PDB file of C-alpha atoms and ligand atoms in Angstrom:
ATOM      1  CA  UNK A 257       8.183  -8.978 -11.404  1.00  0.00           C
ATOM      2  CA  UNK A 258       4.819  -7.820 -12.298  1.00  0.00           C
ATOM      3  CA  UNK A 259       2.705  -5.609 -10.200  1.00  0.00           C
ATOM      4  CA  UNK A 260      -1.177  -5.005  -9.995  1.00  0.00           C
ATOM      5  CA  UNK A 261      -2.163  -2.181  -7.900  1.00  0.00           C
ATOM      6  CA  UNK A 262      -5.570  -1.221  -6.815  1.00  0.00           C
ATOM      7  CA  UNK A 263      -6.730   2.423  -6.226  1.00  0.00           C
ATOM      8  CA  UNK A 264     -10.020   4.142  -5.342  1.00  0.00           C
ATOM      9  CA  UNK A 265      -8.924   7.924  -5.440  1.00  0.00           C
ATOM     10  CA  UNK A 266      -6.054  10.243  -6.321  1.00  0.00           C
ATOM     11  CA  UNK A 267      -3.190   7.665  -6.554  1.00  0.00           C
ATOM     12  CA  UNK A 268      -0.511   9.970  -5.707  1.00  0.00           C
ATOM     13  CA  UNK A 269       1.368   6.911  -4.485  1.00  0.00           C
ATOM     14  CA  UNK A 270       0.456   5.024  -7.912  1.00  0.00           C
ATOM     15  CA  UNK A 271       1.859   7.804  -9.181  1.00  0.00           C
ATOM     16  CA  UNK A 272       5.040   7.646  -7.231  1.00  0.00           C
ATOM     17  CA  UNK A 273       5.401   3.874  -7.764  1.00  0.00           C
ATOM     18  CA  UNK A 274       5.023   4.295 -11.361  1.00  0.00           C
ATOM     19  CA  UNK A 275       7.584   6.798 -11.330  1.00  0.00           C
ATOM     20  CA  UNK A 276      10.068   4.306  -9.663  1.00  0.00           C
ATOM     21  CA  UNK A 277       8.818   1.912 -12.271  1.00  0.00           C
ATOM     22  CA  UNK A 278      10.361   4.160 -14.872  1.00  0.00           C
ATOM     23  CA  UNK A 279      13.598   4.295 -13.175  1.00  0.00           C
ATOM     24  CA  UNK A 280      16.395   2.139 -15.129  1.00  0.00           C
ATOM     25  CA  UNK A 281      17.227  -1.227 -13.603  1.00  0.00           C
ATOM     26  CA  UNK A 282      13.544  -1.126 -11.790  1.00  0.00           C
ATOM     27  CA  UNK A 283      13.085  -4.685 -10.787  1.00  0.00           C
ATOM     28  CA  UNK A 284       9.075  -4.607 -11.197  1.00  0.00           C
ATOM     29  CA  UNK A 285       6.576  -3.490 -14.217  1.00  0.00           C
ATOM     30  CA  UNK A 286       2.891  -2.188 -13.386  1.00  0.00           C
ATOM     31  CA  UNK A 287       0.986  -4.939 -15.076  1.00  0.00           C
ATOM     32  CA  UNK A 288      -2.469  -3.337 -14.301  1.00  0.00           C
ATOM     33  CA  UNK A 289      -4.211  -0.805 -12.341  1.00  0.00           C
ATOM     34  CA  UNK A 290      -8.004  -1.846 -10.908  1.00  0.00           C
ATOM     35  CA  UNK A 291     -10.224   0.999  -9.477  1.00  0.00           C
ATOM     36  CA  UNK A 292     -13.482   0.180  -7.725  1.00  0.00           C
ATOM     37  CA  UNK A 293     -14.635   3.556  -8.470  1.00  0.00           C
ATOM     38  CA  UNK A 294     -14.879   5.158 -12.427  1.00  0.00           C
ATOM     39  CA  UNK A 295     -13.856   8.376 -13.094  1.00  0.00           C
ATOM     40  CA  UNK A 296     -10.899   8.617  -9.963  1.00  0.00           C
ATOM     41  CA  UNK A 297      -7.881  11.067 -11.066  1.00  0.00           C
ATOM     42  CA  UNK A 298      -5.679   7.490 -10.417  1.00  0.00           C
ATOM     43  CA  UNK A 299      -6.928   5.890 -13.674  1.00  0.00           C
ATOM     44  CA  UNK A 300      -5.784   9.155 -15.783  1.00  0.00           C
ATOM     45  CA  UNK A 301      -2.371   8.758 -14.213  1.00  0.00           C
ATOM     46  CA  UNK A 302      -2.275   5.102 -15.043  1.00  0.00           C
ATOM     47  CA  UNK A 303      -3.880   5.733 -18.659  1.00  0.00           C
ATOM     48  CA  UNK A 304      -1.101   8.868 -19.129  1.00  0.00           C
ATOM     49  CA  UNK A 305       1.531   6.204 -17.913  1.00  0.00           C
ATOM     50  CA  UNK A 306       0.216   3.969 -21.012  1.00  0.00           C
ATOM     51  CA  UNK A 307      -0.420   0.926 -17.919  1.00  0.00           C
ATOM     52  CA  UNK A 308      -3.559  -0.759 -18.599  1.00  0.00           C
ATOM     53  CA  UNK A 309      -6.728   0.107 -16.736  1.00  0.00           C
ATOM     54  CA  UNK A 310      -9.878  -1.856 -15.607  1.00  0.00           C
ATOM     55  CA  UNK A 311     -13.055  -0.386 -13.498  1.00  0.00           C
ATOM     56  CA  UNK A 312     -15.043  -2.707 -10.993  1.00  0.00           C
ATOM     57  CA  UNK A 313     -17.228  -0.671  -9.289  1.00  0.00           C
ATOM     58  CA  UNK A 314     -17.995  -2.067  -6.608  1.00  0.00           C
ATOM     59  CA  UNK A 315     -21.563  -0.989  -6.604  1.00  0.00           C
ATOM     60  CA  UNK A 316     -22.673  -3.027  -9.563  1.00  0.00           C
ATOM     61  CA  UNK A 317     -22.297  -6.196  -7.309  1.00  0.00           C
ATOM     62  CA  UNK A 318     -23.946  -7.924  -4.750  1.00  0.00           C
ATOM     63  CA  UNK A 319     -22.267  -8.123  -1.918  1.00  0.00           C
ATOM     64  CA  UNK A 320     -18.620  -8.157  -0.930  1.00  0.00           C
ATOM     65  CA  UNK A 321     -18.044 -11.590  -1.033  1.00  0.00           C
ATOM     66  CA  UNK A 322     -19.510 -11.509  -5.331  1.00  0.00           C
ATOM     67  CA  UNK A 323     -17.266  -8.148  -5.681  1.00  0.00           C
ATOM     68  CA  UNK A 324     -13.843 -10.101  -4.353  1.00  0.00           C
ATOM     69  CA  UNK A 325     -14.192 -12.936  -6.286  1.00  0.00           C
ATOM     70  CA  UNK A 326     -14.590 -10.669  -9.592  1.00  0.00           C
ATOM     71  CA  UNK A 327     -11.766  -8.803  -8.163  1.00  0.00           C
ATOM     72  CA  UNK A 328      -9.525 -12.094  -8.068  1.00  0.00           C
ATOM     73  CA  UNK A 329     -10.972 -13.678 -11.354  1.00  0.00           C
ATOM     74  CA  UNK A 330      -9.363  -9.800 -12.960  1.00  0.00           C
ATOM     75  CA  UNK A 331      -6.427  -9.956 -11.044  1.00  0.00           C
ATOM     76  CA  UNK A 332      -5.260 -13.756 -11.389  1.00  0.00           C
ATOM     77  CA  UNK A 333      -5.881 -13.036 -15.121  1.00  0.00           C
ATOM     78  CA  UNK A 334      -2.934 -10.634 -15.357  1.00  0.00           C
ATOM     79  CA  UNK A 335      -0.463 -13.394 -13.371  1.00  0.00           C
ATOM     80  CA  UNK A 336       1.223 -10.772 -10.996  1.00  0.00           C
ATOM     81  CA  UNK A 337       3.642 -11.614  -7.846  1.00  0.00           C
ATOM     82  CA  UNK A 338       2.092  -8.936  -5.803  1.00  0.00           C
ATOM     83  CA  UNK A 339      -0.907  -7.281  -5.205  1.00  0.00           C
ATOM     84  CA  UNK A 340      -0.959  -3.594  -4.164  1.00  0.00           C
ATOM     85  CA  UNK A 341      -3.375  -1.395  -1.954  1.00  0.00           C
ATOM     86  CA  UNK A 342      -3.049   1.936  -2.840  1.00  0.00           C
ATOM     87  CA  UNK A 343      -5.452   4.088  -1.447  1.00  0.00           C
ATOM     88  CA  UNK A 344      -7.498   1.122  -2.165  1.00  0.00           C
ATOM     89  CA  UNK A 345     -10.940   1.811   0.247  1.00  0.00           C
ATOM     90  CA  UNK A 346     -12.852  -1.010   0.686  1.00  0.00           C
ATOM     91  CA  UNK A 347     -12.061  -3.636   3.342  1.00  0.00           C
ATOM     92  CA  UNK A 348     -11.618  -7.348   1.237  1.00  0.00           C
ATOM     93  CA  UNK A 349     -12.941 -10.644   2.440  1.00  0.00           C
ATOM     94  CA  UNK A 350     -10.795 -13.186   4.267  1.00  0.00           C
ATOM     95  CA  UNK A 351     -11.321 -15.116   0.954  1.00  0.00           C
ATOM     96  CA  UNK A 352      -9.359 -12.227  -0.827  1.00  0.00           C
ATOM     97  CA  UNK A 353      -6.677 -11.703   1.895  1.00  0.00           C
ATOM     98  CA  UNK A 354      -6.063 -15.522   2.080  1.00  0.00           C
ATOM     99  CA  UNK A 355      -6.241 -15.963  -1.218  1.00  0.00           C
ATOM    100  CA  UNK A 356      -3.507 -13.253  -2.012  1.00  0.00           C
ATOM    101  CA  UNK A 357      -1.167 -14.549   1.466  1.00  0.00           C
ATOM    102  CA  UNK A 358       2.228 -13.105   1.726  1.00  0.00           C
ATOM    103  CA  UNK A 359       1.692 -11.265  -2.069  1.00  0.00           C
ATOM    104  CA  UNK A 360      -0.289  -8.326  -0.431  1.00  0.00           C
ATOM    105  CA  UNK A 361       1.137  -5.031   0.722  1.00  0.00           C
ATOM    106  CA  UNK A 362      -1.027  -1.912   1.999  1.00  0.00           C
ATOM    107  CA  UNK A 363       0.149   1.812   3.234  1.00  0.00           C
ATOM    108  CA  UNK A 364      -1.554   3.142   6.026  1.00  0.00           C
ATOM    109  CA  UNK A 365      -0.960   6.614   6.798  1.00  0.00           C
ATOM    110  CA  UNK A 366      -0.361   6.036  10.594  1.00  0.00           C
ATOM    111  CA  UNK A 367       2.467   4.767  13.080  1.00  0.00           C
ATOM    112  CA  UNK A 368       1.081   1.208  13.198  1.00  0.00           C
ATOM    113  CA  UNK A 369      -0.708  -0.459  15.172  1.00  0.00           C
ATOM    114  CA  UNK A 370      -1.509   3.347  16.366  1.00  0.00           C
ATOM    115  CA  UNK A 371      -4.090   4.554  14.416  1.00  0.00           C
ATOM    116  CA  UNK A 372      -5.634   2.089  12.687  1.00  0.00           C
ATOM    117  CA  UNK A 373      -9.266   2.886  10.373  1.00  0.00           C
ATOM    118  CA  UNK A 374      -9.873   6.426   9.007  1.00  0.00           C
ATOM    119  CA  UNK A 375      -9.490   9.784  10.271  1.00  0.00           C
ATOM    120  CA  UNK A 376      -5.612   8.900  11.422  1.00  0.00           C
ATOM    121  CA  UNK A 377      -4.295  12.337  11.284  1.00  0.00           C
ATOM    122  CA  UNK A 378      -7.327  14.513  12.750  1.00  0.00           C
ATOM    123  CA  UNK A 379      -6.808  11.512  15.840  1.00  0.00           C
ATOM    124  CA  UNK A 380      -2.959  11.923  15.701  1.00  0.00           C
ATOM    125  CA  UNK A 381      -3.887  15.195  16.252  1.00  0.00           C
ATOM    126  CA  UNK A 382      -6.399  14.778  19.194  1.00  0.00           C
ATOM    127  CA  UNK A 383      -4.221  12.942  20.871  1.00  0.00           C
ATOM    128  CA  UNK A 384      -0.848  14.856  21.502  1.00  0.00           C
ATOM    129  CA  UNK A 385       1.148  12.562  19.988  1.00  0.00           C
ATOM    130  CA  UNK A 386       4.640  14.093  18.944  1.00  0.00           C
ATOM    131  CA  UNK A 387       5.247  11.255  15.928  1.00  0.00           C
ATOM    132  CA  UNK A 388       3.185  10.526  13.166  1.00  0.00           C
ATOM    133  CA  UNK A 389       3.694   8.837   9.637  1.00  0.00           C
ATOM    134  CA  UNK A 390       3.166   5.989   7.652  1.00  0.00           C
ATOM    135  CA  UNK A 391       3.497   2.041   7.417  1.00  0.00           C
ATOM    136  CA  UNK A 392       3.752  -0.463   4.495  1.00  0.00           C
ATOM    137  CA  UNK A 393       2.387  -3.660   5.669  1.00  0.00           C
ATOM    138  CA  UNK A 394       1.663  -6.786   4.830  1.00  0.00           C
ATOM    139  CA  UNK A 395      -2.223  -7.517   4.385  1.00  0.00           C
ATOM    140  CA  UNK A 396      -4.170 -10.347   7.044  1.00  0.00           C
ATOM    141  CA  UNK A 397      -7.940 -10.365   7.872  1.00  0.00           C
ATOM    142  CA  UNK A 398      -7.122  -7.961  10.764  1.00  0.00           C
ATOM    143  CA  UNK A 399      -7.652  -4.285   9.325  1.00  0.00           C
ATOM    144  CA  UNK A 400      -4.444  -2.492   9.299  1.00  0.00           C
ATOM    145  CA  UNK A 401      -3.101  -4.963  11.481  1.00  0.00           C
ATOM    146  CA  UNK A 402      -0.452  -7.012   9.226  1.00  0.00           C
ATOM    147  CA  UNK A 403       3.033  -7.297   9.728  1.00  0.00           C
ATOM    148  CA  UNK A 404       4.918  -4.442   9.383  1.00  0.00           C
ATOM    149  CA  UNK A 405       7.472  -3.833   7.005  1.00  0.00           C
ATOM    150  CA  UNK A 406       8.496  -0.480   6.828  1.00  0.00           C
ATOM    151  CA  UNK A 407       7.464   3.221   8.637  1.00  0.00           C
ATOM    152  CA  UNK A 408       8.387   6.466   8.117  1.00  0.00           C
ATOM    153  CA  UNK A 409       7.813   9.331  10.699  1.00  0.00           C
ATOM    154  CA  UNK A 410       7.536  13.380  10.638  1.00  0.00           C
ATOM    155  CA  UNK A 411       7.558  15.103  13.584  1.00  0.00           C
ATOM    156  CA  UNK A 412       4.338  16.845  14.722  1.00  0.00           C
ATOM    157  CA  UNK A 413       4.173  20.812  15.203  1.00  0.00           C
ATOM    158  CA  UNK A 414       2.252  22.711  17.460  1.00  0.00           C
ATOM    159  CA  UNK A 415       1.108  24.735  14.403  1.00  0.00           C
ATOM    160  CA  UNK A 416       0.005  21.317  12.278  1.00  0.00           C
ATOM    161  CA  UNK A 417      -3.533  21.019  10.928  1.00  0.00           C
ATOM    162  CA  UNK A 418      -4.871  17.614   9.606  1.00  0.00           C
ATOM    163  CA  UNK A 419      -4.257  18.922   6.287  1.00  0.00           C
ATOM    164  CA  UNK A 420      -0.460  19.888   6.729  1.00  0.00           C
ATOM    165  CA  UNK A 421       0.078  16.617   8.636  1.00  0.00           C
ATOM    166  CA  UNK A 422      -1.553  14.487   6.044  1.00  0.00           C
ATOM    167  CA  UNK A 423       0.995  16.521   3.157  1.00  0.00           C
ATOM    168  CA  UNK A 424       3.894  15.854   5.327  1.00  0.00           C
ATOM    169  CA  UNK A 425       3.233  11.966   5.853  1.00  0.00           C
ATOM    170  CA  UNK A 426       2.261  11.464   1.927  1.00  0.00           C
ATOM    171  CA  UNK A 427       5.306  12.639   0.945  1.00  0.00           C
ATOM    172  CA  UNK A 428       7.028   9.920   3.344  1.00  0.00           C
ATOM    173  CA  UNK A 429       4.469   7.674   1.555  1.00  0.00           C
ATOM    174  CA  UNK A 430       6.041   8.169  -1.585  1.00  0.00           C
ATOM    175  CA  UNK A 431       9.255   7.051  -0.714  1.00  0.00           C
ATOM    176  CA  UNK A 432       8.648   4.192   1.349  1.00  0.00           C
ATOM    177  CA  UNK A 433       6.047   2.504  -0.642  1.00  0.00           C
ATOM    178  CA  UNK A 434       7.775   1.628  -4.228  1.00  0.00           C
ATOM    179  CA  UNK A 435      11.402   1.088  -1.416  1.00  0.00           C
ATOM    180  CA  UNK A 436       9.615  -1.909   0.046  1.00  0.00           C
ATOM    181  CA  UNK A 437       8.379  -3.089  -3.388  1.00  0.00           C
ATOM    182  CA  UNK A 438      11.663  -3.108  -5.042  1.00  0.00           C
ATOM    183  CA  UNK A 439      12.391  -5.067  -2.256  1.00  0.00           C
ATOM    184  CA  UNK A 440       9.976  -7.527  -2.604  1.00  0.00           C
ATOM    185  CA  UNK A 441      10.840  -7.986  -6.332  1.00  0.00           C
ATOM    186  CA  UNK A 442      14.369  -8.645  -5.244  1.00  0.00           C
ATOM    187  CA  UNK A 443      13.453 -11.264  -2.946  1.00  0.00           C
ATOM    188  CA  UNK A 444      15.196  -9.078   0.196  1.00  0.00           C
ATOM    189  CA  UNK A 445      11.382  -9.293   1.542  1.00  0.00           C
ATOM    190  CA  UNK A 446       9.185 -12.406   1.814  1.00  0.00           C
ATOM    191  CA  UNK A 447       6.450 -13.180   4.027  1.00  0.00           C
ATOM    192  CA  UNK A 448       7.185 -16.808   5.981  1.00  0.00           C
ATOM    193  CA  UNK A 449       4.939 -18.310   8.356  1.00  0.00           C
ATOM    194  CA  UNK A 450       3.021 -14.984   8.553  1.00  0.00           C
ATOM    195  CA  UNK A 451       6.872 -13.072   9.825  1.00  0.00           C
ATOM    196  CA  UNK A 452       8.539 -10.502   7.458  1.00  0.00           C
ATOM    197  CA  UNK A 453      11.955 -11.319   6.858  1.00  0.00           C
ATOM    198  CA  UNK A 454      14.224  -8.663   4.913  1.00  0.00           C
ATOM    199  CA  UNK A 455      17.174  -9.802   4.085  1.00  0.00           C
ATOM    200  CA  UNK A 456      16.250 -13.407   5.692  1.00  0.00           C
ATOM    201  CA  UNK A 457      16.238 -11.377   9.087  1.00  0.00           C
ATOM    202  CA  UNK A 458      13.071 -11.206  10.896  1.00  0.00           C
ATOM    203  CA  UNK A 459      11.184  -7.540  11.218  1.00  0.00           C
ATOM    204  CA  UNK A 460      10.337  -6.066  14.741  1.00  0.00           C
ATOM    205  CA  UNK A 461       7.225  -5.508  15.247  1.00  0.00           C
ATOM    206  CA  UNK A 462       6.918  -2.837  14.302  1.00  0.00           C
ATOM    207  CA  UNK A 463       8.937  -2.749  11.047  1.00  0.00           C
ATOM    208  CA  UNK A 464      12.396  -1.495   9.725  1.00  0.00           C
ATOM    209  CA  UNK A 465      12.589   2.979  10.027  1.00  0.00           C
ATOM    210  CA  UNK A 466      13.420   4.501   7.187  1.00  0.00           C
ATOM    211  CA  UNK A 467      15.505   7.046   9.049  1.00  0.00           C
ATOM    212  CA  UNK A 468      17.692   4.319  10.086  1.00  0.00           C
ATOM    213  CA  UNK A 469      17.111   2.471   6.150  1.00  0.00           C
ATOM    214  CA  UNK A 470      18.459   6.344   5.049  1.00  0.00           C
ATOM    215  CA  UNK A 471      21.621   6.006   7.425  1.00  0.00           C
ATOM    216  CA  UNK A 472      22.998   2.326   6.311  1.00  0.00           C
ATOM    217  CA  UNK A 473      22.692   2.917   2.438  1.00  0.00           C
TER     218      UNK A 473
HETATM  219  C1  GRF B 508      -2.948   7.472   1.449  1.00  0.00           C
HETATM  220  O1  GRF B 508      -2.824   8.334   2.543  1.00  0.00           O
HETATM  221  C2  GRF B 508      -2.849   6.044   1.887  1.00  0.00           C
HETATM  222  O2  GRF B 508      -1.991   5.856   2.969  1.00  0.00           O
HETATM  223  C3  GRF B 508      -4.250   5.730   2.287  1.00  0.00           C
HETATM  224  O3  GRF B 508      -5.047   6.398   1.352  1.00  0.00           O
HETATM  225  C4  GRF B 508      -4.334   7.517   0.828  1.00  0.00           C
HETATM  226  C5  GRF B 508      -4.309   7.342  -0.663  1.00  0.00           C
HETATM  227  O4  GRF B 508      -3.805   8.460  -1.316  1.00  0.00           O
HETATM  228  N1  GRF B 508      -4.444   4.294   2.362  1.00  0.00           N
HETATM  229  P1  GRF B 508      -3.457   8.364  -2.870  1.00  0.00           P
HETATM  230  O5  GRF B 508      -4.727   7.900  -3.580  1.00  0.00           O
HETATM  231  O6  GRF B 508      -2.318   7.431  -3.053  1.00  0.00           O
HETATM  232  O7  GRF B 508      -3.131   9.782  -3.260  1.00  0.00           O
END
């Protein structure tokens, strides 16, 4: 199954997905990676990697709606299955998000539907709460508010700081995100009538754990 996966920064979970990519018996290839921004450490990882690259800055456009449509024109051209959001920042038109419907997964580095927007561990923080961590979700017109597919959650310490929390929950980033899109290029997940179903059993709402994932391999 081939992949396109859109970054704007670091792409330390491009990184991880391409490393899963490189695995034997990986049932998905990157076919391209698309940055809105030039220059982003993601883009060396992806050139190292030998994957393709392609800028669109996002800038040289006017408007959103003029910026998506390039966006699709690039993407369509490479014929993937699924789109990816990886650190991808810039909210996409309900043009884009239709357009892409049931083929479009996102991490968000929150307990979803806490947390949505920026800023989720400094407000994690604020707010006492004693979970944190991260969800893969499907991609609607709501911001961060797709179905869920998968979470992953670290405990938070008295001692935490933004920056420690944020370590803790990108490292459960990296294993959840290429899990749930090996799983997609199996066909265990699908999207139907707007409901994950994994393993043709619908989600909860608020996705599988990957604790309880870990216990029933
Ligand atoms: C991650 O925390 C991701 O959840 C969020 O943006 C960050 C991207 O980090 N959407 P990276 O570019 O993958 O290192």
């Amino acid at each position: 199954m081939q992949v396109v996966i859109l970054i704007s920064g670091s792409g330390s979970n491009l990184q991880a997905i391409i490393n899963a990519s490189n695995e034997n018996d990986c049932p998905f290839n990157i076919r391209a990676v698309i940055s809105n921004r030039p220059d982003v450490k993601g883009l060396q990882r992806a050139n190292a990697a030998g994957i393709e690259t392609l800028v669109i800055d996002h800038k040289q456009f006017d408007g959103r709606e003029a910026f998506d449509q390039e966006l699709m024109n690039r993407i369509d051209s490479y014929q993937p299955s699924l789109v990816v959001l990886a650190g991808f920042m810039r909210i996409l038109t309900s043009q884009f998000v239709e357009h892409y419907s049931g083929q479009l997964l996102n991490i968000h580095p929150a307990l979803l539907p806490d947390f949505p927007g920026l800023n989720t561990h400094e407000r994690a923080l604020e707010s006492g709460v004693e979970q944190h961590g991260a969800s893969v979700h499907f991609v609607t017109t709501e911001v961060d508010g797709g179905p869920i597919v998968l979470q992953s959650s670290v405990p938070v310490k008295t001692d935490d700081t933004a920056e420690t929390l944020a370590n803790k929950v990108l490292e459960q980033e990296h294993i959840i995100y290429p899990l749930v899109i090996k799983w997609y290029a199996e066909s265990r997940l699908v999207l139907e009538n707007n409901k994950p179903l994994f393993d043709e059993k619908e989600l909860p709402a608020t996705g599988l754990q990957y604790a309880e994932v870990q216990e029933n391999q």
